[in-house]
Amino acid sequence: MTPITPLLQATQQAAAAVRRLSPARKTDLLNRLADVLLAHKIDILAENQKDLDRMPESDPKYDRLKLTDARIDGLATSLRDVAVLPDPAGEVLIDRTIEQGLQLKKIAVPLGVVGVIYEARPNVTIDVASLCLRSGNACVLKGGKEADFSNRYLVGLIQSVLAEFDVPTAAVTLLPPDRAVVGELLTATRYVDIIIPRGSESLIQFVRKNSLVPTIETGAGVCHAYVEATADLTKAAAIVINGRVSRPSVCNSLDCMLVDTVIAGQFLPMLIDDLRKWNVEVFADESSYAILYDAGYEQLQHAQPDDFGREFLDYKLAIKLVDGLDEALSHIQAYSSRHSEAIVSQNQSLIDQFLREVDAAAVYANASTRFTDGGVFGLGAEIGISTQKLHARGPFALEKLVTEKWIVTGDGQVRW
Amino acid sequence: MTPITPLLQATQQAAAAVRRLSPARKTDLLNRLADVLLAHKIDILAENQKDLDRMPESDPKYDRLKLTDARIDGLATSLRDVAVLPDPAGEVLIDRTIEQGLQLKKIAVPLGVVGVIYEARPNVTIDVASLCLRSGNACVLKGGKEADFSNRYLVGLIQSVLAEFDVPTAAVTLLPPDRAVVGELLTATRYVDIIIPRGSESLIQFVRKNSLVPTIETGAGVCHAYVEATADLTKAAAIVINGRVSRPSVCNSLDCMLVDTVIAGQFLPMLIDDLRKWNVEVFADESSYAILYDAGYEQLQHAQPDDFGREFLDYKLAIKLVDGLDEALSHIQAYSSRHSEAIVSQNQSLIDQFLREVDAAAVYANASTRFTDGGVFGLGAEIGISTQKLHARGPFALEKLVTEKWIVTGDGQVRW
C-alpha cells in the first residue's frame, strides 16, 4: 500500500464502467469533450499561462508546454477524429468448437488501466485520455510538474464530461506531480495493466529498469538510409535530405547515410547545395570526408566512433561509405535502434534482401523514413513508436490498447 | 560485455539463418530431430541417469527431471506435431496503399532470439527448441544445473541436426548452468528479444524484477468456480471436483469454490463423497464450515485470510459462500491471478455478465477450468499460460513467437 494506492484502486473500479460503455456512447463522450474544450479555451489558456510563467522562454521545453488558440482547436479536432475510429475492443478473433463440443472464442478486450508517464506536454493529457476512453480503458496520468496547472484543469474538464455520462471520474486520474509517485506507479502490478513512458531517453530507461508493470517502450530512432550502387541518385538525394531536415527533432528522422563506395564520388557532391541550404553539419568517415572536402563543403567533421548509432535530433548527419549490401546490413545491425531503415536502389533482389534482413519496426525501399507514423499508416492517432518487439511494434495506436480474452462455454464438460 | 556476450552474439547471427529457412525445410529439420532422439535413446537415458544420481528420489523435482523410454517417445511425437504446425511468420497482416501511392504491408516475422529460463525439466529443452525453430527463431536456453547432463546431451543432438541442415549450431545455445548467467541474460537487451521464465513463482518474480529484456510471465493460477443459485448442481459438483482433483499440481486446477448461500445447504453435502474419495482438505469460511461439519466431513479447516488467493497445487480447496453474483465478482477481482475463472449457472444474463466482467485470460461458463491449454485450444504445444495482458494472454504458443514488421515500398516519395 503506497500513498497513491487508493487512487489506483478507484481507477481500476472505474475501468469496469468504461468497459461497459457502448461504442456509440464513447463517440458521444469524446465529441462532447471536444465541445467542452472549445467552450473553455480562455480558462485553459489562463491555467497554461500559470505554467508558462514558471518557465523561462529560453527553455527548450517552453514551446512544448505552450497551448495556443490554434493548438486547442487541434486538440478538439483530434478528439473528433478519435471519436469515430473503430472500436478495437469486442472484435472476435477466434470462434471455434473444440473437444466435447465446447464453444471457444477469443475476443479483443480493453487492457483495463493504462498508466502513462510523460513530461511537459499538456496535449498528451488529452491525446492519451481520448485513446484510452475510445478503446474502453481507464487511465492514470503522471504528467510533468511544469505542466501541472494545465493538466489539472484539463483533467477537471475531462472528469466533468465523464460525470455527465455517468462514468466514475476516476476513469481518468491525474496523479500528483511528485517524483516519488513514479516509483509507486511502476510497482502497482495489482492495479495497472500497462505503463507507457513518453518522453526523454532517460525517462524511458528509468521505466525500463524499474517497472514491474509491463511496459511499451517508445524509444529513440537511430535511422539509416543506404544508397545502393544502382540507386536513382536524384531520388536518393531527395530522400536523404527530406529524412534529415524536414523535421529534425522527431524519431523517424534520418541520422546516418550509408553510400556505396562506387557511386560516392558522383553522389556526395550532388547533396552539397541542399546540405548547405539547411546548414547540415556532417560527421563523415574518412573516405566520404575526402570527397566532401574536395567538393568544398564547409560544415564537415571527422566522424568519431560514437557519431554512429547517435540520434542527433538536429541538423546533423553521419555519413559512411560501404562496399555493398552486406557491409550496409552489418553496420545497420550494429548501430540501428530498430526504428526505421531505408534502402535506395533499383536492384530488386538487393531491395528484397534488405527488406527481409533488416531487423526494424519499419523498413523502406525508395522512400523517406519520415513516413513512420500512426496517422500515415492509417491507424489514427498514436501514443508513440514502439521499438520493442512484444505486443506492439512501430506506431502504437488505438488498435493495440486491447488484450485478448478466451471465453469457453459448455454444458458441464470436465477434463480428466 | 559479460562472459556470455560472445555466445549471445553468435545466437543473434544464427537467428538470421533460421529466419531464412523455408517452412518445408523446418518441417524436415524437426522430423529429423525426432528420428535422432529416438536413435539415441540409450545415450539420452544414460546422461539423464547421471543427473538423477545427483538428486535424492524423495526430491519433488525428481519426477520432472526423469526421462524414460515413453517420455522420449512423447518428445519425438511432439516434435513431429510441431513440425507440421503452420508457420506463424510470413503472414501478411495488412496490405494497403497509403499517401502518395506508397505500398504498405505489415507482416508477421520471427522475434529473433528467444531466451528461456527454466528449472529441472529436460523436456523443456526439446519443447522450446522445436517451437522456436518452427517459428523461425533462435533460442538461448538457461536450464537448471540439476538437469545439466541431460540438457547438454540433448542440445548436442539438436546442434548435430542443425549442422546437417547448414544452420549455425548457435541457433540453439545452451548457457552454462551458473546463477550469474541469469543476471547477464536479463540485461542483454542488445541480443535477446524476449525472455520467458518457466518454473516456480520465485523464478518468475526474480525475472520480473530484474529483466531489462521484455518478458512473458507465465504465472500462477489461482482459479475460482462460482456455483450460482440456478446451477445444475450435479454438473456443478462434477466441474468442481474435476477442477480440483484431476491434476492438482497444474496451474489451471481449481483453488477456490464460491457458492451462493441459498443453495449451499443443498449443494455442499452433494460434494462430500467425492471430496472424501480424493481426500481433499477443505479450507472453509464460517458458513460453509458449519454446513460441511454438520454433514460429517472430516478434512475440514477454518479458512484463514490467506487461504483465499492461494494456489494450492495439491488436494486442497478453499470454499466461501457469497450472496449473489456481485459478491462473487468482487471476491474474484480481489483474489484471482487472472488465469482461469468459471461460473456454473443456468441464468443466461448472469452468465453473460460473469463472462464479460471477470478479468482473466480464460473465463468459463458451465465447464471445468482444466481446459485452459494450448493444445486443447487448438494452438499446438505451448510454452506456458500467460497471465499478463501484453502480447500474449492465455496459452503462449507458436502463434505468439512472432512480432510485426512494417514494409513500405515507394518510388522516391518524401514527406515534408
PDB file of C-alpha atoms in Angstrom, chain A residues 12 16 19-20 94 96 98-100 102 104 106 109-113 189-190 193-194 208-217 235 238-239 241-242 245-246 252 278 332-338 351 354-368 370-373 376-379 388-395 399-400 402-416, chain B residues 12 16 19-20 94 96 98-100 102 104 106 109-113 189-190 193-194 208-217 235 238-239 241-242 245-246 252 278 332-338 351 354-368 370-373 376-379 388-395 399-400 402-416:
ATOM      1  CA  GLN A  12      -9.407   0.083 -11.542  1.00  0.00           C
ATOM      2  CA  ALA A  16     -15.283  -1.638 -15.374  1.00  0.00           C
ATOM      3  CA  ARG A  19     -15.583  -1.211 -20.421  1.00  0.00           C
ATOM      4  CA  ARG A  20     -19.383  -1.232 -20.326  1.00  0.00           C
ATOM      5  CA  ILE A  94     -11.274 -16.853 -32.946  1.00  0.00           C
ATOM      6  CA  ARG A  96     -14.458 -22.474 -32.958  1.00  0.00           C
ATOM      7  CA  ILE A  98     -13.226 -27.708 -29.551  1.00  0.00           C
ATOM      8  CA  GLU A  99     -13.305 -31.075 -27.793  1.00  0.00           C
ATOM      9  CA  GLN A 100     -16.554 -32.339 -26.226  1.00  0.00           C
ATOM     10  CA  LEU A 102     -17.074 -26.756 -26.031  1.00  0.00           C
ATOM     11  CA  LEU A 104     -14.292 -21.378 -27.754  1.00  0.00           C
ATOM     12  CA  LYS A 106     -11.067 -15.357 -28.382  1.00  0.00           C
ATOM     13  CA  VAL A 109     -10.979  -6.682 -24.711  1.00  0.00           C
ATOM     14  CA  PRO A 110      -9.716  -3.430 -23.198  1.00  0.00           C
ATOM     15  CA  LEU A 111      -6.436  -3.650 -21.296  1.00  0.00           C
ATOM     16  CA  GLY A 112      -8.018  -2.214 -18.150  1.00  0.00           C
ATOM     17  CA  VAL A 113      -5.890   0.531 -16.607  1.00  0.00           C
ATOM     18  CA  THR A 189       1.106  -4.561 -10.683  1.00  0.00           C
ATOM     19  CA  ARG A 190      -2.199  -5.216  -8.932  1.00  0.00           C
ATOM     20  CA  ASP A 193      -2.018  -3.251 -16.615  1.00  0.00           C
ATOM     21  CA  ILE A 194       0.480  -1.417 -18.798  1.00  0.00           C
ATOM     22  CA  ARG A 208      12.570   0.017 -18.287  1.00  0.00           C
ATOM     23  CA  LYS A 209      14.850  -0.510 -15.318  1.00  0.00           C
ATOM     24  CA  ASN A 210      12.322  -0.069 -12.521  1.00  0.00           C
ATOM     25  CA  SER A 211       8.920  -1.147 -13.764  1.00  0.00           C
ATOM     26  CA  LEU A 212       7.337  -4.359 -12.557  1.00  0.00           C
ATOM     27  CA  VAL A 213       4.288  -3.497 -14.664  1.00  0.00           C
ATOM     28  CA  PRO A 214       4.701  -4.498 -18.326  1.00  0.00           C
ATOM     29  CA  THR A 215       5.749  -1.507 -20.417  1.00  0.00           C
ATOM     30  CA  ILE A 216       5.761  -0.422 -24.029  1.00  0.00           C
ATOM     31  CA  GLU A 217       8.967   1.325 -24.928  1.00  0.00           C
ATOM     32  CA  LYS A 235      15.637  10.399 -55.805  1.00  0.00           C
ATOM     33  CA  ALA A 238      15.684  13.905 -52.136  1.00  0.00           C
ATOM     34  CA  ILE A 239      15.050  11.013 -49.720  1.00  0.00           C
ATOM     35  CA  ILE A 241      17.677  15.445 -47.446  1.00  0.00           C
ATOM     36  CA  ASN A 242      13.993  15.025 -46.585  1.00  0.00           C
ATOM     37  CA  VAL A 245      15.859  18.225 -42.483  1.00  0.00           C
ATOM     38  CA  SER A 246      12.073  18.067 -42.812  1.00  0.00           C
ATOM     39  CA  ASN A 252      11.721   8.961 -37.667  1.00  0.00           C
ATOM     40  CA  TRP A 278      19.830  23.665 -44.430  1.00  0.00           C
ATOM     41  CA  ILE A 332      22.730  -1.242 -39.516  1.00  0.00           C
ATOM     42  CA  GLN A 333      22.609  -4.379 -37.385  1.00  0.00           C
ATOM     43  CA  ALA A 334      25.273  -2.898 -35.110  1.00  0.00           C
ATOM     44  CA  TYR A 335      24.015   0.691 -34.852  1.00  0.00           C
ATOM     45  CA  SER A 336      20.286   0.811 -35.587  1.00  0.00           C
ATOM     46  CA  SER A 337      17.763   1.381 -32.813  1.00  0.00           C
ATOM     47  CA  ARG A 338      15.330  -0.829 -34.814  1.00  0.00           C
ATOM     48  CA  ILE A 351      15.904  -4.435 -52.179  1.00  0.00           C
ATOM     49  CA  PHE A 354      17.364  -5.527 -47.378  1.00  0.00           C
ATOM     50  CA  LEU A 355      13.643  -5.501 -46.551  1.00  0.00           C
ATOM     51  CA  ARG A 356      13.826  -9.089 -45.365  1.00  0.00           C
ATOM     52  CA  GLU A 357      17.026  -8.964 -43.348  1.00  0.00           C
ATOM     53  CA  VAL A 358      16.953  -5.587 -41.650  1.00  0.00           C
ATOM     54  CA  ASP A 359      15.523  -6.027 -38.178  1.00  0.00           C
ATOM     55  CA  ALA A 360      13.469  -2.864 -37.567  1.00  0.00           C
ATOM     56  CA  ALA A 361       9.887  -1.804 -36.909  1.00  0.00           C
ATOM     57  CA  ALA A 362       9.638  -0.206 -40.367  1.00  0.00           C
ATOM     58  CA  VAL A 363      11.788  -0.840 -43.433  1.00  0.00           C
ATOM     59  CA  TYR A 364      11.637   1.274 -46.585  1.00  0.00           C
ATOM     60  CA  ALA A 365      12.565   0.865 -50.221  1.00  0.00           C
ATOM     61  CA  ASN A 366      12.935   4.107 -52.162  1.00  0.00           C
ATOM     62  CA  ALA A 367      11.061   6.297 -49.703  1.00  0.00           C
ATOM     63  CA  SER A 368      11.884   8.568 -46.778  1.00  0.00           C
ATOM     64  CA  ARG A 370       9.775  10.135 -42.255  1.00  0.00           C
ATOM     65  CA  PHE A 371       6.577   8.230 -43.119  1.00  0.00           C
ATOM     66  CA  THR A 372       6.686   6.067 -39.963  1.00  0.00           C
ATOM     67  CA  ASP A 373       3.628   7.442 -38.189  1.00  0.00           C
ATOM     68  CA  VAL A 376       0.184   7.994 -42.119  1.00  0.00           C
ATOM     69  CA  PHE A 377      -0.094   4.225 -41.713  1.00  0.00           C
ATOM     70  CA  GLY A 378      -3.879   4.575 -41.357  1.00  0.00           C
ATOM     71  CA  LEU A 379      -4.074   3.729 -37.644  1.00  0.00           C
ATOM     72  CA  GLN A 388      10.439  -3.276 -28.938  1.00  0.00           C
ATOM     73  CA  LYS A 389       9.002  -6.464 -30.345  1.00  0.00           C
ATOM     74  CA  LEU A 390       6.310  -7.527 -27.903  1.00  0.00           C
ATOM     75  CA  HIS A 391       2.645  -6.546 -28.305  1.00  0.00           C
ATOM     76  CA  ALA A 392       3.211  -3.521 -30.494  1.00  0.00           C
ATOM     77  CA  ARG A 393       5.981  -2.710 -32.945  1.00  0.00           C
ATOM     78  CA  GLY A 394       6.050   0.547 -34.837  1.00  0.00           C
ATOM     79  CA  PRO A 395       3.200   3.017 -34.347  1.00  0.00           C
ATOM     80  CA  GLU A 399      -5.649  -0.965 -32.154  1.00  0.00           C
ATOM     81  CA  LYS A 400      -3.023  -2.008 -29.580  1.00  0.00           C
ATOM     82  CA  VAL A 402      -6.507  -4.092 -26.133  1.00  0.00           C
ATOM     83  CA  THR A 403      -5.633  -7.545 -24.902  1.00  0.00           C
ATOM     84  CA  GLU A 404      -7.299 -10.890 -25.545  1.00  0.00           C
ATOM     85  CA  LYS A 405      -9.711 -12.965 -23.532  1.00  0.00           C
ATOM     86  CA  TRP A 406     -10.631 -16.603 -24.091  1.00  0.00           C
ATOM     87  CA  ILE A 407     -14.280 -17.438 -23.483  1.00  0.00           C
ATOM     88  CA  VAL A 408     -15.303 -21.077 -23.149  1.00  0.00           C
ATOM     89  CA  THR A 409     -18.940 -22.091 -22.853  1.00  0.00           C
ATOM     90  CA  GLY A 410     -20.104 -25.592 -22.157  1.00  0.00           C
ATOM     91  CA  ASP A 411     -22.770 -27.754 -20.684  1.00  0.00           C
ATOM     92  CA  GLY A 412     -20.975 -29.418 -17.799  1.00  0.00           C
ATOM     93  CA  GLN A 413     -17.805 -30.604 -19.587  1.00  0.00           C
ATOM     94  CA  VAL A 414     -14.863 -31.775 -17.496  1.00  0.00           C
ATOM     95  CA  ARG A 415     -11.320 -32.879 -18.410  1.00  0.00           C
ATOM     96  CA  TRP A 416      -9.691 -35.867 -16.748  1.00  0.00           C
TER      97      TRP A 416
ATOM     98  CA  GLN B  12      21.826 -13.439 -32.825  1.00  0.00           C
ATOM     99  CA  ALA B  16      19.295 -14.701 -39.472  1.00  0.00           C
ATOM    100  CA  ARG B  19      14.780 -16.812 -40.422  1.00  0.00           C
ATOM    101  CA  ARG B  20      15.805 -17.772 -43.935  1.00  0.00           C
ATOM    102  CA  ILE B  94      -2.063  -5.536 -43.581  1.00  0.00           C
ATOM    103  CA  ARG B  96      -2.753  -1.279 -48.387  1.00  0.00           C
ATOM    104  CA  ILE B  98      -1.258   4.916 -48.405  1.00  0.00           C
ATOM    105  CA  GLU B  99      -0.481   8.519 -49.294  1.00  0.00           C
ATOM    106  CA  GLN B 100       1.450   9.314 -52.467  1.00  0.00           C
ATOM    107  CA  LEU B 102       3.233   4.202 -51.120  1.00  0.00           C
ATOM    108  CA  LEU B 104       2.340  -0.521 -47.033  1.00  0.00           C
ATOM    109  CA  LYS B 106       2.531  -5.341 -42.156  1.00  0.00           C
ATOM    110  CA  VAL B 109       8.198 -12.001 -38.622  1.00  0.00           C
ATOM    111  CA  PRO B 110      10.132 -14.121 -36.136  1.00  0.00           C
ATOM    112  CA  LEU B 111      11.031 -12.427 -32.859  1.00  0.00           C
ATOM    113  CA  GLY B 112      14.732 -13.135 -33.352  1.00  0.00           C
ATOM    114  CA  VAL B 113      16.333 -14.549 -30.215  1.00  0.00           C
ATOM    115  CA  THR B 189      18.778  -6.147 -24.453  1.00  0.00           C
ATOM    116  CA  ARG B 190      21.084  -5.854 -27.444  1.00  0.00           C
ATOM    117  CA  ASP B 193      14.377 -10.092 -27.854  1.00  0.00           C
ATOM    118  CA  ILE B 194      12.194 -11.794 -25.287  1.00  0.00           C
ATOM    119  CA  ARG B 208      10.016  -9.714 -13.478  1.00  0.00           C
ATOM    120  CA  LYS B 209      12.071  -7.653 -11.084  1.00  0.00           C
ATOM    121  CA  ASN B 210      15.422  -7.813 -12.824  1.00  0.00           C
ATOM    122  CA  SER B 211      14.837  -8.159 -16.540  1.00  0.00           C
ATOM    123  CA  LEU B 212      15.527  -5.272 -18.883  1.00  0.00           C
ATOM    124  CA  VAL B 213      14.556  -7.548 -21.771  1.00  0.00           C
ATOM    125  CA  PRO B 214      10.768  -7.722 -22.313  1.00  0.00           C
ATOM    126  CA  THR B 215       9.337 -10.836 -20.680  1.00  0.00           C
ATOM    127  CA  ILE B 216       6.250 -13.009 -20.877  1.00  0.00           C
ATOM    128  CA  GLU B 217       5.081 -14.038 -17.471  1.00  0.00           C
ATOM    129  CA  LYS B 235     -22.933 -30.658 -13.219  1.00  0.00           C
ATOM    130  CA  ALA B 238     -18.594 -32.633 -11.426  1.00  0.00           C
ATOM    131  CA  ILE B 239     -16.962 -29.383 -12.574  1.00  0.00           C
ATOM    132  CA  ILE B 241     -14.331 -31.968  -8.330  1.00  0.00           C
ATOM    133  CA  ASN B 242     -12.701 -32.277 -11.747  1.00  0.00           C
ATOM    134  CA  VAL B 245      -8.507 -33.324  -8.311  1.00  0.00           C
ATOM    135  CA  SER B 246      -7.898 -34.310 -11.938  1.00  0.00           C
ATOM    136  CA  ASN B 252      -5.427 -24.437 -14.423  1.00  0.00           C
ATOM    137  CA  TRP B 278      -9.905 -37.875  -3.168  1.00  0.00           C
ATOM    138  CA  ILE B 332     -12.631 -12.919  -7.809  1.00  0.00           C
ATOM    139  CA  GLN B 333     -11.455  -9.398  -8.632  1.00  0.00           C
ATOM    140  CA  ALA B 334      -9.624  -9.294  -5.292  1.00  0.00           C
ATOM    141  CA  TYR B 335      -8.093 -12.786  -5.242  1.00  0.00           C
ATOM    142  CA  SER B 336      -7.806 -14.110  -8.796  1.00  0.00           C
ATOM    143  CA  SER B 337      -4.433 -14.386 -10.515  1.00  0.00           C
ATOM    144  CA  ARG B 338      -6.274 -13.683 -13.811  1.00  0.00           C
ATOM    145  CA  ILE B 351     -23.549 -15.949 -17.244  1.00  0.00           C
ATOM    146  CA  PHE B 354     -19.736 -13.024 -15.467  1.00  0.00           C
ATOM    147  CA  LEU B 355     -18.001 -13.743 -18.787  1.00  0.00           C
ATOM    148  CA  ARG B 356     -17.899 -10.043 -19.613  1.00  0.00           C
ATOM    149  CA  GLU B 357     -16.793  -8.659 -16.273  1.00  0.00           C
ATOM    150  CA  VAL B 358     -14.296 -11.177 -14.945  1.00  0.00           C
ATOM    151  CA  ASP B 359     -10.819 -10.030 -15.871  1.00  0.00           C
ATOM    152  CA  ALA B 360      -8.897 -13.225 -16.651  1.00  0.00           C
ATOM    153  CA  ALA B 361      -7.101 -14.916 -19.531  1.00  0.00           C
ATOM    154  CA  ALA B 362      -9.837 -17.554 -19.794  1.00  0.00           C
ATOM    155  CA  VAL B 363     -13.406 -17.426 -18.494  1.00  0.00           C
ATOM    156  CA  TYR B 364     -15.739 -20.403 -18.445  1.00  0.00           C
ATOM    157  CA  ALA B 365     -19.464 -20.991 -18.296  1.00  0.00           C
ATOM    158  CA  ASN B 366     -20.512 -24.486 -17.205  1.00  0.00           C
ATOM    159  CA  ALA B 367     -17.165 -26.160 -17.826  1.00  0.00           C
ATOM    160  CA  SER B 368     -14.053 -27.038 -15.855  1.00  0.00           C
ATOM    161  CA  ARG B 370      -8.902 -27.518 -16.597  1.00  0.00           C
ATOM    162  CA  PHE B 371      -9.394 -26.917 -20.333  1.00  0.00           C
ATOM    163  CA  THR B 372      -7.061 -23.901 -20.428  1.00  0.00           C
ATOM    164  CA  ASP B 373      -4.271 -25.346 -22.546  1.00  0.00           C
ATOM    165  CA  VAL B 376      -6.922 -28.065 -26.198  1.00  0.00           C
ATOM    166  CA  PHE B 377      -7.476 -24.567 -27.633  1.00  0.00           C
ATOM    167  CA  GLY B 378      -6.095 -25.755 -30.973  1.00  0.00           C
ATOM    168  CA  LEU B 379      -2.819 -23.834 -30.826  1.00  0.00           C
ATOM    169  CA  GLN B 388      -0.197 -10.805 -18.246  1.00  0.00           C
ATOM    170  CA  LYS B 389      -2.002  -8.764 -20.842  1.00  0.00           C
ATOM    171  CA  LEU B 390       0.663  -7.693 -23.314  1.00  0.00           C
ATOM    172  CA  HIS B 391       1.449  -9.665 -26.475  1.00  0.00           C
ATOM    173  CA  ALA B 392       0.073 -12.996 -25.305  1.00  0.00           C
ATOM    174  CA  ARG B 393      -2.680 -13.802 -22.852  1.00  0.00           C
ATOM    175  CA  GLY B 394      -3.598 -17.350 -22.009  1.00  0.00           C
ATOM    176  CA  PRO B 395      -1.769 -20.195 -23.766  1.00  0.00           C
ATOM    177  CA  GLU B 399       1.429 -18.182 -32.981  1.00  0.00           C
ATOM    178  CA  LYS B 400       2.885 -15.699 -30.478  1.00  0.00           C
ATOM    179  CA  VAL B 402       6.410 -13.617 -33.852  1.00  0.00           C
ATOM    180  CA  THR B 403       6.451  -9.853 -33.973  1.00  0.00           C
ATOM    181  CA  GLU B 404       5.390  -7.470 -36.728  1.00  0.00           C
ATOM    182  CA  LYS B 405       7.327  -5.570 -39.326  1.00  0.00           C
ATOM    183  CA  TRP B 406       6.080  -2.696 -41.471  1.00  0.00           C
ATOM    184  CA  ILE B 407       7.350  -2.694 -45.048  1.00  0.00           C
ATOM    185  CA  VAL B 408       6.972   0.442 -47.149  1.00  0.00           C
ATOM    186  CA  THR B 409       7.892   0.492 -50.802  1.00  0.00           C
ATOM    187  CA  GLY B 410       7.918   3.601 -52.937  1.00  0.00           C
ATOM    188  CA  ASP B 411       9.416   5.342 -55.905  1.00  0.00           C
ATOM    189  CA  GLY B 412      11.186   8.285 -54.320  1.00  0.00           C
ATOM    190  CA  GLN B 413       8.419   9.600 -52.028  1.00  0.00           C
ATOM    191  CA  VAL B 414       9.305  12.125 -49.346  1.00  0.00           C
ATOM    192  CA  ARG B 415       7.281  13.752 -46.554  1.00  0.00           C
ATOM    193  CA  TRP B 416       7.646  17.449 -45.740  1.00  0.00           C
TER     194      TRP B 416
END
